[in-house]
Amino acid sequence: GRVVTGADHNRHMPFIRGSVTYARFRLGGDAPARVDDTMLAALRAAVLSPTLGVPVEIETGWTAGEHILDHDFGFERCVFDANLHAAMRMDSVRVPPEIRAAYVAQEQNALRRAAGDQRGEESGLPARPLGRTSKREAKEAAERRWLEEVSDGRYRSSKLVPVLWDPTRGVLLAPATSDKVVDALRDLVQSTFGARLQAVSSGGLALDLLATRGETANFDDAMPDAFCPAPAPRTAELAAMVGDRPEVPWVQAGPEPKDFLGNIFLLWLWMHAERHEGLVDLQDGRGITFAIDRLIDMECAWGVTGRQSLRGDVPGRSAEAAKALQQGKWPRKLGLVLSDGETDWSFDLQGDLFRVSGLKIPRPEERPGSEREAIEQRVESTFDLDNILVSLYDVFLKERFGAAWNGIFVWYS
């Protein structure tokens, strides 16, 4: 059958060319510890052969990454410095609701004509309402029509979701930013390798880092900080509901109750950008510098004063930014420019989910000798940035759970 690719098909492979967006995942269970022939054979055995004739809502399989029909899983095409680059092909079937409604209307009119009722189509008078049995009959006939079209390959869209997988660290990066894509990728990794794939938001990452130092009790006890008094609520009921600590409503609605740590991390980055010119020393001795650039998206951690988006060259130094902080708004996303002294990266970081978007991989000073070398450099640069962000977060966590934390944010009051 024919494949109709939807508008969401990726024309750029973000890890190979163009800007990069990714969420972080950890792997457990029987996840491969290195890329070898066995791993590539497992990918090859799990390519997608679309089911036609049966309306399966979502089907997935692996591709070698270039496009949805790329099944050449060779070392030279998929393995870069012991990291795997491949992609999930995700096919979904969705009959547009307008088509469903049109077919039902046509079948209802056909039943009226068969019953000798000419109203509605020719007379201009309102059509007589159909009885319950006739309505069900029309709906079933319409459904048979669109299922027949589905079986011919219509209404199928294909999406390519690239993955960058470091088996030695058990880390996978992928632009999987919706629950539907995350669930599909998790199920595909499970069925192919018997491995557990788990999205790592800022709360989960904090637990991983604190656990290495035996500080899981700190994680369990962590509560959102009240960096300012609660914004004056309009009613006593709201005051009682807000309490003396912000509830951080977007975290309450999210996957991990400690994800507010990622938003405080953004505040900490902001503070360092203003107080210390964005200079932070990592545990390995490297000095990192960064600046807040282009954007700050904020939301009230108390659920009272709403949202605010700031745009500009230095949005963190605007009067609007200072006022927003005093009103209890926390950053949800920051635009950052980060440097390790050799490489400069520009990207946006969503704090609670620890997601990177719009990452511009810097061009190397010397032109790569081949396309493969260029891809290797991009893969290395992506993982370098990811490692730096995790290391920065670790430095923040040591401060956040250290004795000197109280009063650290007087910089904006």
Short mmCIF file of C-alpha atoms in Angstrom, two decimals:
data_model
loop_
_atom_site.label_atom_id
_atom_site.label_comp_id
_atom_site.label_asym_id
_atom_site.label_seq_id
_atom_site.Cartn_x
_atom_site.Cartn_y
_atom_site.Cartn_z
CA GLY A 1 0.00 0.00 0.00
CA ARG A 2 1.03 3.59 -0.39
CA VAL A 3 2.37 5.63 2.47
CA VAL A 4 1.10 9.16 2.86
CA THR A 5 3.60 11.09 4.91
CA GLY A 6 2.22 13.81 7.12
CA ALA A 7 3.45 17.35 7.54
CA ASP A 8 5.26 16.38 10.72
CA HIS A 9 7.83 14.26 8.86
CA ASN A 10 11.29 15.60 9.75
CA ARG A 11 13.12 17.04 6.77
CA HIS A 12 16.16 17.62 8.98
CA MET A 13 17.83 15.03 11.13
CA PRO A 14 18.45 17.27 14.11
CA PHE A 15 21.48 15.41 15.46
CA ILE A 16 23.11 15.32 12.01
CA ARG A 17 22.14 18.72 10.59
CA GLY A 18 20.15 21.75 11.63
CA SER A 19 19.30 22.79 15.17
CA VAL A 20 18.92 20.16 17.90
CA THR A 21 16.04 19.55 20.29
CA TYR A 22 16.14 16.74 22.81
CA ALA A 23 14.77 15.27 26.00
CA ARG A 24 16.98 13.05 28.17
CA PHE A 25 16.26 9.38 28.87
CA ARG A 26 17.98 6.77 31.00
CA LEU A 27 18.17 3.10 30.08
CA GLY A 28 17.94 0.14 32.41
CA GLY A 29 17.10 -3.54 32.37
CA ASP A 30 18.83 -5.45 29.58
CA ALA A 31 19.97 -2.35 27.69
CA PRO A 32 23.05 -3.04 25.51
CA ALA A 33 26.30 -1.83 27.10
CA ARG A 34 27.92 -1.12 23.73
CA VAL A 35 27.05 -0.90 20.06
CA ASP A 36 27.95 -4.16 18.31
CA ASP A 37 26.68 -6.40 15.51
CA THR A 38 24.06 -7.91 17.83
CA MET A 39 22.60 -4.49 18.59
CA LEU A 40 22.52 -3.49 14.91
CA ALA A 41 20.93 -6.84 14.00
CA ALA A 42 18.20 -6.22 16.59
CA LEU A 43 17.48 -2.84 14.98
CA ARG A 44 17.41 -4.46 11.53
CA ALA A 45 14.95 -7.10 12.73
CA ALA A 46 12.59 -4.44 14.08
CA VAL A 47 12.04 -2.29 10.99
CA LEU A 48 8.43 -1.35 10.34
CA SER A 49 6.32 -3.29 7.85
CA PRO A 50 3.11 -1.26 7.87
CA THR A 51 -0.05 -3.21 8.56
CA LEU A 52 -2.59 -2.57 5.82
CA GLY A 53 -6.20 -3.64 5.99
CA VAL A 54 -6.33 -3.18 9.76
CA PRO A 55 -6.59 0.33 11.24
CA VAL A 56 -3.78 0.23 13.78
CA GLU A 57 -3.60 3.62 15.49
CA ILE A 58 0.20 3.69 15.97
CA GLU A 59 2.92 1.42 14.59
CA THR A 60 6.64 1.81 15.12
CA GLY A 61 9.93 0.38 13.90
CA TRP A 62 13.57 1.37 13.53
CA THR A 63 15.27 3.11 10.64
CA ALA A 64 18.96 3.86 10.16
CA GLY A 65 18.11 7.54 10.48
CA GLU A 66 18.30 9.20 7.07
CA HIS A 67 14.62 8.75 6.15
CA ILE A 68 11.67 6.49 7.00
CA LEU A 69 12.71 3.79 4.50
CA ASP A 70 16.42 3.79 5.43
CA HIS A 71 17.22 0.24 6.55
CA ASP A 72 21.00 0.24 6.07
CA PHE A 73 22.18 -0.35 9.64
CA GLY A 74 25.91 -0.37 9.02
CA PHE A 75 28.59 0.69 11.51
CA GLU A 76 29.80 3.41 9.18
CA ARG A 77 26.28 4.92 8.98
CA CYS A 78 24.97 4.48 12.52
CA VAL A 79 27.92 4.39 14.94
CA PHE A 80 29.89 7.50 15.83
CA ASP A 81 32.52 7.29 18.59
CA ALA A 82 30.75 4.29 20.20
CA ASN A 83 27.41 6.19 20.11
CA LEU A 84 24.43 4.99 18.10
CA HIS A 85 22.51 7.30 15.80
CA ALA A 86 19.28 5.81 14.48
CA ALA A 87 15.61 6.77 14.40
CA MET A 88 12.17 5.49 15.24
CA ARG A 89 9.64 5.51 12.43
CA MET A 90 6.23 6.18 13.92
CA ASP A 91 3.20 5.67 11.69
CA SER A 92 -0.22 6.73 12.84
CA VAL A 93 -3.66 6.44 11.28
CA ARG A 94 -6.05 9.31 11.79
CA VAL A 95 -9.19 9.84 9.74
CA PRO A 96 -9.88 13.60 9.80
CA PRO A 97 -13.04 14.40 11.77
CA GLU A 98 -14.30 16.44 8.79
CA ILE A 99 -14.16 13.29 6.61
CA ARG A 100 -16.01 11.25 9.24
CA ALA A 101 -18.72 13.92 9.55
CA ALA A 102 -19.08 14.24 5.76
CA TYR A 103 -19.43 10.48 5.26
CA VAL A 104 -22.04 10.24 8.03
CA ALA A 105 -24.02 13.11 6.46
CA GLN A 106 -23.86 11.47 3.02
CA GLU A 107 -25.05 8.12 4.39
CA GLN A 108 -27.91 9.81 6.26
CA ASN A 109 -29.01 11.59 3.07
CA ALA A 110 -28.83 8.29 1.19
CA LEU A 111 -31.17 6.71 3.76
CA ARG A 112 -33.62 9.61 3.40
CA ARG A 113 -33.62 9.24 -0.39
CA ALA A 114 -34.20 5.52 -0.08
CA ALA A 115 -37.19 6.28 2.16
CA GLY A 116 -38.59 8.77 -0.37
CA ASP A 117 -37.81 11.81 1.77
CA GLN A 118 -36.67 14.59 -0.61
CA ARG A 119 -36.52 17.29 2.04
CA GLY A 120 -33.18 18.81 2.88
CA GLU A 121 -31.43 18.17 -0.44
CA GLU A 122 -33.89 19.51 -3.04
CA SER A 123 -36.66 21.42 -1.33
CA GLY A 124 -34.54 23.71 0.81
CA LEU A 125 -36.58 22.61 3.83
CA PRO A 126 -34.81 21.19 6.89
CA ALA A 127 -34.22 17.46 6.61
CA ARG A 128 -36.44 15.32 8.78
CA PRO A 129 -34.53 13.85 11.71
CA LEU A 130 -33.64 10.19 11.39
CA GLY A 131 -34.58 7.63 13.99
CA ARG A 132 -32.03 6.04 16.26
CA THR A 133 -31.76 2.87 14.18
CA SER A 134 -31.24 4.83 10.95
CA LYS A 135 -28.61 7.02 12.58
CA ARG A 136 -26.70 3.95 13.73
CA GLU A 137 -27.01 2.41 10.26
CA ALA A 138 -25.64 5.59 8.63
CA LYS A 139 -22.75 5.76 11.10
CA GLU A 140 -21.81 2.11 10.49
CA ALA A 141 -21.92 2.58 6.70
CA ALA A 142 -19.73 5.69 6.98
CA GLU A 143 -17.29 3.81 9.17
CA ARG A 144 -17.03 1.00 6.62
CA ARG A 145 -16.14 3.58 3.97
CA TRP A 146 -13.29 5.19 5.88
CA LEU A 147 -11.94 1.87 7.17
CA GLU A 148 -11.79 0.68 3.57
CA GLU A 149 -9.78 3.78 2.70
CA VAL A 150 -7.51 3.17 5.69
CA SER A 151 -6.86 -0.35 4.42
CA ASP A 152 -5.70 1.17 1.12
CA GLY A 153 -3.09 3.22 2.97
CA ARG A 154 -4.94 6.51 3.23
CA TYR A 155 -4.83 8.71 6.35
CA ARG A 156 -1.49 7.24 7.39
CA SER A 157 1.21 9.72 8.41
CA SER A 158 4.83 8.90 9.16
CA LYS A 159 7.05 10.66 11.67
CA LEU A 160 10.79 10.21 12.08
CA VAL A 161 12.14 10.49 15.64
CA PRO A 162 15.97 10.42 15.69
CA VAL A 163 17.81 9.05 18.72
CA LEU A 164 21.36 9.51 19.94
CA TRP A 165 22.28 6.67 22.29
CA ASP A 166 25.37 6.40 24.49
CA PRO A 167 25.24 2.77 25.70
CA THR A 168 28.25 3.10 28.01
CA ARG A 169 26.50 5.77 30.10
CA GLY A 170 22.99 4.43 29.58
CA VAL A 171 21.84 7.80 28.19
CA LEU A 172 19.58 8.36 25.20
CA LEU A 173 18.69 11.74 23.71
CA ALA A 174 15.67 12.17 21.45
CA PRO A 175 13.30 14.96 20.38
CA ALA A 176 10.46 13.07 22.05
CA THR A 177 8.51 15.90 23.66
CA SER A 178 4.96 14.52 23.67
CA ASP A 179 3.56 11.67 25.75
CA LYS A 180 2.48 9.80 22.62
CA VAL A 181 6.01 9.82 21.15
CA VAL A 182 7.64 9.01 24.50
CA ASP A 183 5.31 6.03 25.03
CA ALA A 184 5.95 4.74 21.50
CA LEU A 185 9.73 5.03 21.89
CA ARG A 186 9.66 3.35 25.31
CA ASP A 187 7.62 0.43 23.95
CA LEU A 188 9.88 0.05 20.90
CA VAL A 189 13.07 -0.02 23.01
CA GLN A 190 11.42 -2.54 25.33
CA SER A 191 10.27 -4.85 22.53
CA THR A 192 13.59 -4.65 20.63
CA PHE A 193 16.09 -4.96 23.47
CA GLY A 194 14.13 -5.90 26.61
CA ALA A 195 15.41 -2.60 28.02
CA ARG A 196 13.62 -0.02 30.16
CA LEU A 197 13.56 3.52 28.81
CA GLN A 198 12.65 6.26 31.27
CA ALA A 199 12.34 9.98 30.65
CA VAL A 200 14.60 11.96 32.99
CA SER A 201 13.20 15.32 34.04
CA SER A 202 15.00 17.61 36.49
CA GLY A 203 13.54 15.79 39.51
CA GLY A 204 14.73 12.38 38.32
CA LEU A 205 18.14 13.77 37.38
CA ALA A 206 18.47 15.35 40.83
CA LEU A 207 17.73 12.01 42.46
CA ASP A 208 20.38 10.30 40.30
CA LEU A 209 23.02 12.89 41.20
CA LEU A 210 22.16 13.08 44.91
CA ALA A 211 22.09 9.28 45.18
CA THR A 212 25.73 9.10 44.09
CA ARG A 213 26.56 11.13 47.21
CA GLY A 214 24.19 9.25 49.51
CA GLU A 215 21.88 12.26 49.83
CA THR A 216 18.55 10.80 48.83
CA ALA A 217 17.05 12.01 52.13
CA ASN A 218 17.69 15.58 50.95
CA PHE A 219 15.77 14.81 47.78
CA ASP A 220 12.85 13.32 49.70
CA ASP A 221 12.66 16.37 51.99
CA ALA A 222 13.01 19.00 49.26
CA MET A 223 10.25 21.63 49.17
CA PRO A 224 9.76 24.64 46.89
CA ASP A 225 11.50 27.75 48.23
CA ALA A 226 9.55 30.90 49.08
CA PHE A 227 11.90 33.46 47.55
CA CYS A 228 9.36 36.23 48.14
CA PRO A 229 6.16 36.66 50.13
CA ALA A 230 3.08 35.16 48.53
CA PRO A 231 1.58 37.61 46.02
CA ALA A 232 -1.39 39.35 47.67
CA PRO A 233 -4.32 37.08 46.85
CA ARG A 234 -7.80 38.51 46.46
CA THR A 235 -9.60 36.22 48.90
CA ALA A 236 -8.93 34.58 52.23
CA GLU A 237 -9.69 31.23 50.59
CA LEU A 238 -6.93 31.77 48.05
CA ALA A 239 -4.54 32.84 50.81
CA ALA A 240 -5.29 29.64 52.70
CA MET A 241 -4.80 27.62 49.53
CA VAL A 242 -1.47 29.27 48.60
CA GLY A 243 0.03 28.84 52.09
CA ASP A 244 3.60 29.85 52.96
CA ARG A 245 5.32 27.97 50.12
CA PRO A 246 4.59 28.18 46.40
CA GLU A 247 2.72 25.18 45.02
CA VAL A 248 4.40 25.41 41.56
CA PRO A 249 1.26 24.42 39.63
CA TRP A 250 3.01 23.21 36.45
CA VAL A 251 5.00 20.71 38.53
CA GLN A 252 1.85 19.54 40.33
CA ALA A 253 0.44 18.73 36.90
CA GLY A 254 3.67 17.11 35.66
CA PRO A 255 5.32 13.69 35.92
CA GLU A 256 7.65 14.27 38.90
CA PRO A 257 6.79 16.28 42.06
CA LYS A 258 10.42 17.41 42.55
CA ASP A 259 10.74 18.96 39.07
CA PHE A 260 10.57 22.41 40.70
CA LEU A 261 14.30 21.91 41.36
CA GLY A 262 14.87 22.50 37.65
CA ASN A 263 13.11 25.87 37.84
CA ILE A 264 15.21 26.86 40.86
CA PHE A 265 18.24 25.77 38.80
CA LEU A 266 17.21 28.33 36.15
CA LEU A 267 16.94 30.97 38.90
CA TRP A 268 20.40 29.98 40.08
CA LEU A 269 21.80 30.30 36.56
CA TRP A 270 20.14 33.70 36.28
CA MET A 271 21.66 34.78 39.59
CA HIS A 272 25.15 33.67 38.49
CA ALA A 273 24.74 35.51 35.19
CA GLU A 274 23.94 38.73 37.06
CA ARG A 275 26.24 38.41 40.07
CA HIS A 276 29.25 36.48 38.82
CA GLU A 277 29.23 37.28 35.08
CA GLY A 278 28.00 33.75 34.42
CA LEU A 279 31.18 32.06 35.62
CA VAL A 280 30.87 28.67 37.33
CA ASP A 281 33.62 26.13 38.05
CA LEU A 282 32.60 22.52 37.45
CA GLN A 283 33.74 19.64 39.67
CA ASP A 284 36.39 18.64 37.13
CA GLY A 285 37.97 22.09 37.33
CA ARG A 286 36.67 23.43 34.03
CA GLY A 287 35.41 27.00 34.06
CA ILE A 288 32.07 27.55 32.30
CA THR A 289 30.62 30.92 31.36
CA PHE A 290 27.09 31.65 30.24
CA ALA A 291 24.68 34.50 29.65
CA ILE A 292 20.89 34.79 29.55
CA ASP A 293 20.03 35.61 25.95
CA ARG A 294 16.96 36.21 23.80
CA LEU A 295 14.19 34.92 26.03
CA ILE A 296 12.88 34.26 29.52
CA ASP A 297 9.51 32.53 29.89
CA MET A 298 8.12 32.90 33.42
CA GLU A 299 5.12 31.73 35.41
CA CYS A 300 3.88 32.44 38.92
CA ALA A 301 5.03 29.66 41.25
CA TRP A 302 2.13 30.56 43.56
CA GLY A 303 -0.47 30.19 40.83
CA VAL A 304 -1.59 33.82 41.29
CA THR A 305 0.07 36.34 38.97
CA GLY A 306 0.04 34.41 35.67
CA ARG A 307 2.69 34.11 32.96
CA GLN A 308 5.10 36.46 31.25
CA SER A 309 7.47 36.15 28.28
CA LEU A 310 10.44 38.47 27.92
CA ARG A 311 12.36 38.88 24.65
CA GLY A 312 15.48 40.87 23.88
CA ASP A 313 19.28 40.94 24.02
CA VAL A 314 19.56 40.95 27.83
CA PRO A 315 16.04 40.14 29.05
CA GLY A 316 17.25 39.29 32.57
CA ARG A 317 18.21 42.90 33.28
CA SER A 318 14.92 44.50 32.33
CA ALA A 319 12.63 46.21 34.83
CA GLU A 320 9.90 43.76 33.81
CA ALA A 321 12.12 40.83 34.82
CA ALA A 322 12.81 42.28 38.28
CA LYS A 323 9.13 43.01 38.83
CA ALA A 324 8.14 39.50 37.71
CA LEU A 325 10.56 37.93 40.21
CA GLN A 326 9.18 40.10 43.02
CA GLN A 327 5.67 38.97 42.04
CA GLY A 328 6.61 35.33 42.59
CA LYS A 329 7.19 34.34 38.97
CA TRP A 330 9.83 31.70 38.30
CA PRO A 331 11.57 31.00 34.97
CA ARG A 332 10.15 28.08 33.01
CA LYS A 333 12.55 28.44 30.07
CA LEU A 334 15.76 30.43 29.53
CA GLY A 335 17.61 31.30 26.36
CA LEU A 336 21.29 30.63 27.08
CA VAL A 337 24.65 31.15 25.44
CA LEU A 338 27.21 28.88 27.09
CA SER A 339 30.96 28.52 26.59
CA ASP A 340 33.62 26.15 27.89
CA GLY A 341 36.39 28.42 26.57
CA GLU A 342 36.67 26.53 23.29
CA THR A 343 33.09 26.08 22.11
CA ASP A 344 30.05 28.33 22.30
CA TRP A 345 26.55 26.85 22.30
CA SER A 346 23.26 28.73 21.95
CA PHE A 347 20.02 27.02 23.06
CA ASP A 348 16.90 27.19 25.20
CA LEU A 349 16.55 25.16 28.40
CA GLN A 350 13.20 24.21 29.92
CA GLY A 351 13.93 23.86 33.62
CA ASP A 352 11.33 21.46 35.01
CA LEU A 353 11.66 18.89 32.22
CA PHE A 354 15.40 19.52 31.59
CA ARG A 355 14.78 19.77 27.84
CA VAL A 356 17.05 21.49 25.34
CA SER A 357 15.59 23.10 22.23
CA GLY A 358 16.90 25.17 19.36
CA LEU A 359 20.50 24.11 20.07
CA LYS A 360 22.84 25.54 17.47
CA ILE A 361 25.88 23.29 17.14
CA PRO A 362 28.89 25.55 16.47
CA ARG A 363 30.81 25.03 13.27
CA PRO A 364 34.35 23.70 13.82
CA GLU A 365 37.21 26.08 13.04
CA GLU A 366 38.62 23.64 10.51
CA ARG A 367 36.39 22.22 7.81
CA PRO A 368 35.75 18.49 8.45
CA GLY A 369 37.53 16.14 6.06
CA SER A 370 34.34 14.13 5.36
CA GLU A 371 30.64 14.04 6.07
CA ARG A 372 31.22 11.29 8.62
CA GLU A 373 33.79 13.43 10.45
CA ALA A 374 31.31 16.32 10.47
CA ILE A 375 28.63 14.09 12.02
CA GLU A 376 31.09 12.77 14.62
CA GLN A 377 31.91 16.33 15.62
CA ARG A 378 28.21 17.22 15.95
CA VAL A 379 27.52 14.11 18.05
CA GLU A 380 30.50 14.87 20.28
CA SER A 381 29.45 18.50 20.64
CA THR A 382 25.89 17.53 21.58
CA PHE A 383 27.05 15.14 24.29
CA ASP A 384 29.64 17.69 25.49
CA LEU A 385 26.88 20.23 26.08
CA ASP A 386 24.66 17.63 27.76
CA ASN A 387 27.50 16.65 30.10
CA ILE A 388 28.18 20.30 30.95
CA LEU A 389 24.50 20.93 31.74
CA VAL A 390 24.38 17.88 34.02
CA SER A 391 27.61 19.01 35.73
CA LEU A 392 26.23 22.53 36.19
CA TYR A 393 23.07 21.07 37.68
CA ASP A 394 25.22 19.01 40.06
CA VAL A 395 27.06 22.16 41.23
CA PHE A 396 23.67 23.80 41.80
CA LEU A 397 22.38 20.82 43.80
CA LYS A 398 25.41 20.97 46.11
CA GLU A 399 24.59 24.61 46.83
CA ARG A 400 20.85 24.03 47.06
CA PHE A 401 21.29 21.36 49.73
CA GLY A 402 24.26 23.04 51.40
CA ALA A 403 24.31 25.05 54.63
CA ALA A 404 24.79 28.42 52.88
CA TRP A 405 21.60 28.25 50.80
CA ASN A 406 19.38 30.59 52.88
CA GLY A 407 19.18 34.10 51.49
CA ILE A 408 21.00 33.24 48.29
CA PHE A 409 18.45 35.06 46.16
CA VAL A 410 18.49 38.54 47.75
CA TRP A 411 20.00 39.67 44.41
CA TYR A 412 16.60 40.42 42.93
CA SER A 413 14.71 41.73 45.96
#
